[in-house]
mmCIF file of C-alpha atoms in Angstrom:
data_model
loop_
_atom_site.group_PDB
_atom_site.id
_atom_site.type_symbol
_atom_site.label_atom_id
_atom_site.label_comp_id
_atom_site.label_asym_id
_atom_site.label_seq_id
_atom_site.Cartn_x
_atom_site.Cartn_y
_atom_site.Cartn_z
ATOM 1 C CA MET R 245 109.166 130.624 77.590
ATOM 2 C CA THR R 246 106.358 132.258 79.573
ATOM 3 C CA ASN R 247 104.810 130.716 82.691
ATOM 4 C CA ILE R 248 101.556 130.065 80.790
ATOM 5 C CA ALA R 249 103.415 128.184 78.051
ATOM 6 C CA ARG R 250 105.329 126.142 80.625
ATOM 7 C CA SER R 251 102.117 125.238 82.453
ATOM 8 C CA SER R 252 100.406 124.202 79.208
ATOM 9 C CA LEU R 253 103.371 122.035 78.224
ATOM 10 C CA ALA R 254 103.455 120.389 81.670
ATOM 11 C CA LEU R 255 99.750 119.608 81.519
ATOM 12 C CA PHE R 256 100.114 118.143 78.035
ATOM 13 C CA VAL R 257 103.016 115.907 79.101
ATOM 14 C CA ALA R 258 101.138 114.732 82.218
ATOM 15 C CA ALA R 259 98.061 113.880 80.163
ATOM 16 C CA ALA R 260 100.133 111.979 77.615
ATOM 17 C CA LEU R 261 101.875 109.973 80.335
ATOM 18 C CA GLY R 262 98.514 109.195 81.918
ATOM 19 C CA LEU R 263 97.271 107.770 78.639
ATOM 20 C CA LEU R 264 100.410 105.664 78.221
ATOM 21 C CA ALA R 265 100.483 104.349 81.801
ATOM 22 C CA PRO R 266 99.583 100.647 81.923
ATOM 23 C CA ASN R 267 96.462 99.674 83.812
ATOM 24 C CA PRO R 268 96.832 96.106 85.135
ATOM 25 C CA ALA R 269 93.152 95.790 86.174
ATOM 26 C CA GLN R 270 90.457 95.642 83.498
ATOM 27 C CA ALA R 271 87.652 98.166 84.022
ATOM 28 C CA HIS R 272 84.080 96.874 83.642
ATOM 29 C CA LEU R 273 80.894 98.779 82.871
ATOM 30 C CA VAL R 274 78.272 98.077 85.540
ATOM 31 C CA GLU R 275 74.655 99.181 85.020
ATOM 32 C CA ASP R 276 72.313 99.103 88.018
ATOM 33 C CA PHE R 277 68.590 98.726 87.182
ATOM 34 C CA GLY R 278 67.416 98.575 90.803
ATOM 35 C CA ILE R 279 65.571 95.808 92.646
ATOM 36 C CA ARG R 280 64.443 92.933 90.449
ATOM 37 C CA LYS R 281 62.668 91.119 93.279
ATOM 38 C CA GLY R 282 62.288 92.430 96.832
ATOM 39 C CA GLU R 283 60.403 94.638 99.292
ATOM 40 C CA PRO R 284 60.787 98.071 100.896
ATOM 41 C CA ALA R 285 62.600 98.022 104.245
ATOM 42 C CA HIS R 286 63.102 100.629 106.951
ATOM 43 C CA ILE R 287 66.770 100.891 107.990
ATOM 44 C CA SER R 288 68.990 103.224 110.008
ATOM 45 C CA LEU R 289 72.700 103.852 109.434
ATOM 46 C CA SER R 290 75.328 105.341 111.736
ATOM 47 C CA THR R 291 76.164 107.796 108.944
ATOM 48 C CA GLY R 292 72.847 109.568 109.555
ATOM 49 C CA PHE R 293 70.470 107.938 107.074
ATOM 50 C CA ASN R 294 67.095 106.791 108.405
ATOM 51 C CA GLY R 295 64.413 105.771 105.933
ATOM 52 C CA PHE R 296 63.018 103.211 103.529
ATOM 53 C CA VAL R 297 65.094 101.487 100.864
ATOM 54 C CA GLY R 298 64.523 98.670 98.401
ATOM 55 C CA ALA R 299 65.873 95.353 99.708
ATOM 56 C CA GLY R 300 66.178 92.307 97.487
ATOM 57 C CA ILE R 301 67.843 90.918 94.364
ATOM 58 C CA LYS R 302 69.436 93.679 92.306
ATOM 59 C CA LYS R 303 69.353 93.500 88.526
ATOM 60 C CA ILE R 304 72.710 94.577 87.110
ATOM 61 C CA ARG R 305 74.523 94.231 83.811
ATOM 62 C CA VAL R 306 78.280 93.800 83.638
ATOM 63 C CA ASP R 307 79.651 94.661 80.185
ATOM 64 C CA GLY R 308 76.201 93.870 78.779
ATOM 65 C CA VAL R 309 75.816 90.536 80.637
ATOM 66 C CA GLN R 310 72.850 90.442 83.055
ATOM 67 C CA MET R 311 73.504 89.132 86.564
ATOM 68 C CA ASP R 312 71.680 88.773 89.879
ATOM 69 C CA ALA R 313 73.456 90.640 92.661
ATOM 70 C CA PHE R 314 73.092 91.631 96.291
ATOM 71 C CA CYS R 315 74.401 94.918 97.587
ATOM 72 C CA ILE R 316 77.222 94.580 100.130
ATOM 73 C CA ASP R 317 77.643 98.330 100.655
ATOM 74 C CA PRO R 318 74.561 100.024 102.184
ATOM 75 C CA PHE R 319 76.629 103.122 103.020
ATOM 76 C CA THR R 320 77.220 104.155 99.378
ATOM 77 C CA VAL R 321 74.704 105.492 96.872
ATOM 78 C CA ALA R 322 74.107 103.274 93.828
ATOM 79 C CA LEU R 323 75.082 104.623 90.415
ATOM 80 C CA HIS R 324 72.909 103.875 87.426
ATOM 81 C CA SER R 325 75.950 103.352 85.174
ATOM 82 C CA SER R 326 79.699 103.404 85.829
ATOM 83 C CA PRO R 327 82.637 102.003 83.818
ATOM 84 C CA GLY R 328 85.091 101.873 86.724
ATOM 85 C CA TYR R 329 84.353 98.462 88.298
ATOM 86 C CA LYS R 330 86.603 95.455 88.784
ATOM 87 C CA PHE R 331 86.244 91.945 90.227
ATOM 88 C CA VAL R 332 87.811 91.351 93.656
ATOM 89 C CA PRO R 333 87.327 88.827 96.485
ATOM 90 C CA LEU R 334 84.649 89.618 99.068
ATOM 91 C CA THR R 335 87.383 90.415 101.598
ATOM 92 C CA LYS R 336 88.505 93.360 99.430
ATOM 93 C CA ALA R 337 85.065 94.972 99.302
ATOM 94 C CA PRO R 338 83.285 97.108 100.389
ATOM 95 C CA GLU R 339 85.344 100.199 101.193
ATOM 96 C CA ALA R 340 86.833 100.888 104.626
ATOM 97 C CA PRO R 341 85.845 100.974 107.418
ATOM 98 C CA TRP R 342 83.290 98.314 106.511
ATOM 99 C CA THR R 343 85.641 95.878 104.795
ATOM 100 C CA LEU R 344 84.842 92.215 105.286
ATOM 101 C CA SER R 345 86.925 89.783 107.294
ATOM 102 C CA ALA R 346 87.380 86.227 106.048
ATOM 103 C CA SER R 347 84.789 84.921 108.522
ATOM 104 C CA ARG R 348 82.157 87.475 107.481
ATOM 105 C CA ALA R 349 82.819 86.785 103.806
ATOM 106 C CA THR R 350 82.230 83.077 104.545
ATOM 107 C CA GLU R 351 78.928 83.901 106.281
ATOM 108 C CA ILE R 352 77.697 85.780 103.202
ATOM 109 C CA SER R 353 78.687 82.870 100.951
ATOM 110 C CA ASP R 354 76.880 80.444 103.245
ATOM 111 C CA LEU R 355 73.738 82.591 103.358
ATOM 112 C CA TRP R 356 73.701 82.711 99.544
ATOM 113 C CA ALA R 357 74.092 78.927 99.317
ATOM 114 C CA MET R 358 71.317 78.361 101.863
ATOM 115 C CA PHE R 359 68.635 80.783 100.669
ATOM 116 C CA TYR R 360 69.296 82.242 97.231
ATOM 117 C CA SER R 361 67.310 81.121 94.200
ATOM 118 C CA PRO R 362 66.561 83.081 91.015
ATOM 119 C CA ASN R 363 62.880 82.349 91.657
ATOM 120 C CA MET R 364 62.843 83.014 95.418
ATOM 121 C CA THR R 365 59.907 84.968 96.881
ATOM 122 C CA THR R 366 60.097 88.708 97.312
ATOM 123 C CA ASN R 367 60.028 88.353 101.102
ATOM 124 C CA LYS R 368 62.964 85.932 101.138
ATOM 125 C CA ALA R 369 64.886 88.164 98.725
ATOM 126 C CA ALA R 370 64.372 91.144 101.044
ATOM 127 C CA GLY R 371 65.311 89.062 104.123
ATOM 128 C CA LEU R 372 68.512 87.807 102.471
ATOM 129 C CA GLN R 373 69.534 91.344 101.526
ATOM 130 C CA LEU R 374 68.914 92.628 105.050
ATOM 131 C CA ALA R 375 70.881 89.717 106.549
ATOM 132 C CA ILE R 376 73.856 90.520 104.279
ATOM 133 C CA TRP R 377 73.710 94.185 105.280
ATOM 134 C CA GLU R 378 73.675 93.251 108.975
ATOM 135 C CA ILE R 379 76.834 91.188 108.463
ATOM 136 C CA VAL R 380 78.557 94.040 106.629
ATOM 137 C CA GLY R 381 77.374 96.930 108.812
ATOM 138 C CA GLY R 382 77.427 95.325 112.253
ATOM 139 C CA ASP R 383 76.485 97.890 114.907
ATOM 140 C CA ASP R 384 76.418 100.654 112.257
ATOM 141 C CA PHE R 385 73.348 99.076 110.593
ATOM 142 C CA THR R 386 69.898 98.641 112.116
ATOM 143 C CA VAL R 387 66.636 97.218 110.749
ATOM 144 C CA ILE R 388 63.571 99.097 112.000
ATOM 145 C CA GLY R 389 60.297 97.189 111.889
ATOM 146 C CA LYS R 390 59.813 94.191 109.593
ATOM 147 C CA ASP R 391 62.988 92.260 108.835
ATOM 148 C CA TYR R 392 61.464 89.713 106.379
ATOM 149 C CA GLY R 393 63.073 86.796 108.233
ATOM 150 C CA SER R 394 66.660 88.089 108.210
ATOM 151 C CA GLY R 395 67.040 87.249 111.911
ATOM 152 C CA ARG R 396 66.097 83.594 111.328
ATOM 153 C CA MET R 397 68.513 83.393 108.398
ATOM 154 C CA LEU R 398 71.391 84.677 110.532
ATOM 155 C CA ALA R 399 70.518 82.205 113.277
ATOM 156 C CA ALA R 400 70.552 79.319 110.767
ATOM 157 C CA LEU R 401 74.218 80.044 110.034
ATOM 158 C CA GLN R 402 75.176 78.606 113.424
ATOM 159 C CA THR R 403 74.230 75.056 112.339
ATOM 160 C CA TYR R 404 75.087 75.187 108.621
ATOM 161 C CA SER R 405 77.952 72.915 107.581
ATOM 162 C CA GLY R 406 77.530 72.751 103.808
ATOM 163 C CA PRO R 407 79.636 74.413 101.117
ATOM 164 C CA GLY R 408 79.341 78.129 100.506
ATOM 165 C CA ALA R 409 78.458 79.752 97.197
ATOM 166 C CA ASN R 410 81.297 80.678 94.862
ATOM 167 C CA LEU R 411 80.948 84.445 95.131
ATOM 168 C CA ILE R 412 83.034 87.344 93.929
ATOM 169 C CA ALA R 413 82.638 91.079 94.507
ATOM 170 C CA LEU R 414 82.321 93.967 92.084
ATOM 171 C CA THR R 415 83.892 97.119 93.504
ATOM 172 C CA GLY R 416 83.840 100.564 91.959
ATOM 173 C CA PRO R 417 82.745 104.187 92.346
ATOM 174 C CA GLY R 418 79.215 103.292 93.504
ATOM 175 C CA GLN R 419 77.824 100.484 95.608
ATOM 176 C CA ASP R 420 79.720 97.211 95.785
ATOM 177 C CA TYR R 421 77.951 93.985 94.793
ATOM 178 C CA ALA R 422 78.267 90.274 95.461
ATOM 179 C CA VAL R 423 77.621 88.017 92.440
ATOM 180 C CA LEU R 424 78.224 84.420 91.478
ATOM 181 C CA THR R 425 81.741 84.139 90.053
ATOM 182 C CA PRO R 426 81.554 84.122 86.226
ATOM 183 C CA PRO R 427 83.468 81.357 84.428
ATOM 184 C CA ARG R 428 87.226 81.981 84.202
ATOM 185 C CA GLN R 429 86.942 85.118 86.303
ATOM 186 C CA GLY R 430 89.507 85.842 89.000
ATOM 187 C CA ASP R 431 90.814 88.609 91.215
ATOM 188 C CA GLU R 432 91.588 91.762 89.214
ATOM 189 C CA SER R 433 92.913 93.865 92.087
ATOM 190 C CA THR R 434 96.528 92.876 91.368
ATOM 191 C CA PRO R 435 98.273 92.016 88.081
ATOM 192 C CA PRO R 436 99.063 88.321 87.536
ATOM 193 C CA PRO R 437 102.629 87.327 88.440
ATOM 194 C CA HIS R 438 105.110 86.868 85.645
ATOM 195 C CA SER R 439 105.895 83.240 85.016
ATOM 196 C CA THR R 440 109.572 82.283 85.037
ATOM 197 C CA PRO R 441 110.451 79.944 82.171
ATOM 198 C CA THR R 442 112.034 76.690 83.246
ATOM 199 C CA PRO R 443 115.449 76.207 81.641
ATOM 200 C CA PRO R 444 115.768 73.060 79.511
ATOM 201 C CA PRO R 445 117.684 70.229 81.148
ATOM 202 C CA HIS R 446 121.291 69.784 80.117
ATOM 203 C CA SER R 447 121.807 66.824 77.830
ATOM 204 C CA THR R 448 124.143 64.090 79.125
ATOM 205 C CA PRO R 449 126.251 62.278 76.521
ATOM 206 C CA THR R 450 125.305 58.642 76.180
ATOM 207 C CA PRO R 451 128.237 56.234 76.716
ATOM 208 C CA PRO R 452 129.043 53.992 73.732
ATOM 209 C CA HIS R 453 127.634 50.518 73.636
ATOM 210 C CA PRO R 454 130.139 47.797 74.591
ATOM 211 C CA SER R 455 129.901 46.332 71.081
ATOM 212 C CA THR R 456 130.786 49.666 69.422
ATOM 213 C CA PRO R 457 134.487 49.756 68.437
ATOM 214 C CA THR R 458 136.481 52.505 70.079
ATOM 215 C CA PRO R 459 138.156 54.798 67.514
ATOM 216 C CA THR R 460 141.986 54.743 67.578
ATOM 217 C CA PRO R 461 143.480 58.161 68.308
ATOM 218 C CA ALA R 462 145.714 59.716 65.637
ATOM 219 C CA PRO R 463 149.512 59.430 66.221
ATOM 220 C CA THR R 464 151.096 62.382 67.955
ATOM 221 C CA ARG R 465 154.458 63.982 67.031
ATOM 222 C CA PRO R 466 157.336 62.759 69.260
ATOM 223 C CA PRO R 467 158.758 65.323 71.665
ATOM 224 C CA GLY R 468 161.824 67.201 70.505
ATOM 225 C CA PRO R 469 163.114 70.653 69.570
ATOM 226 C CA THR R 470 160.875 72.679 67.387
ATOM 227 C CA PRO R 471 162.545 73.162 63.952
ATOM 228 C CA THR R 472 163.475 76.765 63.189
ATOM 229 C CA PRO R 473 162.199 78.004 59.844
ATOM 230 C CA PRO R 474 164.878 79.238 57.353
ATOM 231 C CA PRO R 475 165.510 82.969 57.427
ATOM 232 C CA GLY R 476 163.649 85.003 54.858
ATOM 233 C CA PRO R 477 164.908 87.947 52.781
ATOM 234 C CA THR R 478 165.915 91.001 54.749
ATOM 235 C CA PRO R 479 163.501 93.876 54.131
ATOM 236 C CA PRO R 480 165.031 97.040 52.629
ATOM 237 C CA PRO R 481 165.743 99.982 54.964
ATOM 238 C CA THR R 482 162.805 102.304 55.294
ATOM 239 C CA LYS R 483 164.764 105.628 55.454
ATOM 240 C CA VAL R 484 166.977 105.244 52.350
ATOM 241 C CA PRO R 485 165.833 107.697 49.599
ATOM 242 C CA ASP R 486 164.927 106.300 46.228
ATOM 243 C CA SER R 487 166.850 107.079 42.985
ATOM 244 C CA GLY R 488 164.762 110.172 42.161
ATOM 245 C CA SER R 489 165.467 111.764 45.509
ATOM 246 C CA THR R 490 169.210 111.011 45.207
ATOM 247 C CA PHE R 491 169.381 112.725 41.788
ATOM 248 C CA TYR R 492 167.779 115.925 43.061
ATOM 249 C CA LEU R 493 170.095 116.047 46.061
ATOM 250 C CA LEU R 494 173.173 115.671 43.846
ATOM 251 C CA ALA R 495 172.002 118.384 41.450
ATOM 252 C CA SER R 496 171.401 120.813 44.313
ATOM 253 C CA ALA R 497 174.937 120.219 45.646
ATOM 254 C CA ILE R 498 176.541 120.918 42.225
ATOM 255 C CA LEU R 499 174.618 124.192 41.740
ATOM 256 C CA THR R 500 175.671 125.364 45.182
ATOM 257 C CA LEU R 501 179.341 124.738 44.435
ATOM 258 C CA LEU R 502 179.127 126.636 41.116
ATOM 259 C CA ALA R 503 177.550 129.654 42.795
ATOM 260 C CA ILE R 504 180.308 129.784 45.407
ATOM 261 C CA ASN R 505 183.038 129.663 42.755
ATOM 262 C CA LYS R 506 181.407 132.449 40.691
ATOM 263 C CA PHE R 507 181.156 135.007 43.492
ATOM 264 C CA ARG R 508 184.436 134.172 45.297
ATOM 265 C CA PRO R 509 186.672 136.816 43.419
ATOM 266 C CA ALA R 510 184.381 139.663 44.341
ATOM 267 C CA LEU R 511 184.494 139.059 48.048
ATOM 268 C CA PRO R 512 188.080 140.393 48.681
ATOM 269 C CA ALA R 513 187.405 143.491 46.563
ATOM 270 C CA LEU R 514 184.354 144.387 48.611
ATOM 271 C CA ALA R 515 186.361 143.927 51.712
ATOM 272 C CA ARG R 516 189.097 146.296 50.451
ATOM 273 C CA VAL R 517 186.622 148.980 49.506
ATOM 274 C CA ARG R 518 184.988 148.989 52.945
ATOM 275 C CA THR R 519 188.337 149.120 54.865
ATOM 276 C CA ARG R 520 189.930 152.040 52.922
ATOM 277 C CA PRO R 521 190.337 155.152 55.137
#
């Protein structure tokens, strides 16, 4: 087989195995339609970006279902449509090195609970988005100019003691988003553990009721020598020939004797002829 044929076969096998490989996490189609409600904001990133962006509530659709979202990844470009998203906790998004600690994830949940409303003003929507980005980016994120109240929102976290919003993250090839957790939606970053079936309990025999008569055991044979069965007929020997074989043996012996007797007179004559000088 040539090298080209071997390479083609290897690629075909690898592609087939890739199609058969199980994928424990369900992939979701996320469509990003931009800012639904917000304002332009001037920001600067440690990665080199410095300019205006839209800050506010993002309008996205997840598998055709519309949701309000806030971006939690200002360092990644948004994709208009991508099928490679999955639901994960906030602590597993965005990508390194800007992953969220448990305390920062709690701050974002608290901010959402304190200020988010589907009908909030555009200024508040922009301020909430900028406050979330400041939590995620830390020193790598800077607001230049108007912050739409994001500083006051971050300061209000110091005295907030109420419950946080039930948020979950969408992570994928583009920007990562925070959304309210859909019903019956959980972490898809790891497959669910296999449940071990519980063995059924062993049944315990119930003792008889006192009024139930106890069955009498059957009589047993008294001890003594075990009787020897009478001897059976002795089997015939296995190597004795049958009558047909005996007849042929006898006939062969008779013919041999007759042949010896017929040629016996000629033997001395032949001997005399050979010994004459």
